[in-house]
Coordinates of C-alpha atoms in Angstrom, one line a residue:
M55 CA -18.2 19.8 4.0
K56 CA -17.1 21.5 6.9
K57 CA -13.9 23.3 7.0
E58 CA -12.6 21.1 9.3
D59 CA -13.7 17.8 7.4
F60 CA -10.5 18.2 5.1
C61 CA -8.1 18.3 7.7
P62 CA -7.9 13.8 7.8
I63 CA -8.4 14.3 3.7
R64 CA -5.5 15.9 3.5
D65 CA -3.4 13.4 6.2
I66 CA -4.7 10.6 4.5
L67 CA -3.9 11.5 1.5
D68 CA -0.7 12.9 2.2
K69 CA 0.3 9.3 3.5
T70 CA -1.0 6.8 0.8
A71 CA -1.7 9.8 -2.5
D72 CA 2.3 8.5 -3.0
K73 CA 3.9 7.3 -6.5
W74 CA 3.9 3.8 -4.1
S75 CA 1.7 3.1 -1.8
L76 CA -1.4 1.9 -3.5
L77 CA 0.5 -0.9 -5.5
V78 CA 2.8 -2.1 -1.8
L79 CA -1.0 -2.3 -1.0
Y80 CA -2.3 -4.3 -4.2
P81 CA -1.0 -6.8 -3.8
L82 CA -1.0 -7.6 -0.7
R83 CA -4.7 -7.5 -0.6
E84 CA -4.6 -9.8 -3.5
N85 CA -2.2 -12.4 -1.9
E86 CA -2.7 -12.2 2.2
V87 CA 0.9 -12.5 3.6
Q88 CA 3.8 -10.9 0.5
R89 CA 7.6 -11.5 1.4
F90 CA 9.6 -7.6 0.5
S91 CA 10.8 -9.7 -2.9
E92 CA 7.5 -10.9 -3.4
L93 CA 6.9 -7.0 -3.0
Q94 CA 9.6 -6.2 -5.6
K95 CA 8.9 -8.2 -8.2
A96 CA 5.2 -7.2 -8.1
I97 CA 6.7 -4.0 -8.8
P98 CA 8.5 -3.9 -10.9
D99 CA 10.1 -0.9 -10.7
I100 CA 10.0 0.7 -7.5
S101 CA 13.8 0.5 -6.1
Q102 CA 15.2 -1.4 -2.9
K103 CA 14.8 1.7 -1.0
M104 CA 11.7 3.5 -1.6
L105 CA 9.4 -0.5 -1.1
T106 CA 11.7 -0.3 2.3
Q107 CA 10.4 3.4 2.9
T108 CA 6.7 2.9 1.9
L109 CA 6.4 0.4 3.8
R110 CA 7.5 1.7 6.5
R111 CA 5.3 4.3 6.8
L112 CA 2.2 1.9 5.9
E113 CA 3.1 0.1 9.0
D114 CA 2.9 3.4 11.1
M115 CA -0.2 3.8 10.1
S116 CA -0.9 0.7 11.0
L117 CA -2.5 -0.1 7.3
I118 CA 0.0 -3.2 7.3
S119 CA 2.2 -5.7 10.1
R120 CA 5.4 -6.6 9.6
E121 CA 6.7 -9.9 10.9
A122 CA 10.0 -10.9 11.0
Y123 CA 11.4 -14.3 11.4
P124 CA 14.6 -15.3 13.2
E125 CA 15.8 -17.6 10.9
V126 CA 19.1 -17.6 8.3
P127 CA 18.9 -15.7 6.0
P128 CA 16.1 -13.0 7.9
R129 CA 12.2 -14.4 6.5
V130 CA 10.3 -10.7 6.8
E131 CA 6.3 -11.6 6.2
Y132 CA 3.5 -8.8 5.6
R133 CA 0.2 -8.8 5.5
L134 CA -3.1 -6.2 5.8
T135 CA -3.9 -5.6 8.8
E136 CA -7.8 -5.9 9.8
L137 CA -7.5 -1.4 8.9
G138 CA -5.6 -2.0 5.5
H139 CA -8.3 -4.5 4.9
S140 CA -11.0 -1.7 4.7
F141 CA -9.2 1.2 3.1
M142 CA -8.4 -1.0 -0.1
A143 CA -12.3 -2.3 0.4
N144 CA -13.1 1.6 -0.2
I145 CA -10.4 1.7 -2.6
E146 CA -11.7 -1.2 -4.8
P147 CA -13.9 1.3 -6.4
L148 CA -11.0 4.0 -7.3
V149 CA -8.7 0.6 -9.1
G150 CA -11.6 -0.3 -11.0
W151 CA -12.5 3.0 -12.3
A152 CA -8.6 4.0 -13.7
I153 CA -9.1 1.2 -15.1
E154 CA -11.6 1.6 -17.0
N155 CA -11.2 4.9 -17.7
R156 CA -7.6 5.4 -18.4
D157 CA -7.3 5.6 -21.7
R158 CA -9.7 8.5 -21.2
C159 CA -8.3 10.2 -18.9
L160 CA -5.0 9.9 -20.8
G161 CA -5.8 10.3 -24.1

């Protein structure tokens, strides 16, 4: 791998290899559309602030889309974009590997 090939890898990992990004993306892969409260239930130990920040970052990366409906109370839905589906298709093998090898890696 050439030195210049590391920059895009580093850039993507900087934004997606945090504690929450994959945990937010995974429920969106399984269920096409999720509301904020559904995502919060799917990831019970994430704070509202951290979920909001993570959703904004993933939206800025074009991995998810956000649609707000002018209702009372407001309804906001999140879904994977085409780019998000492509990203998750490449992450799925890693998720499977992590589940399969968790005990071996963490003792």
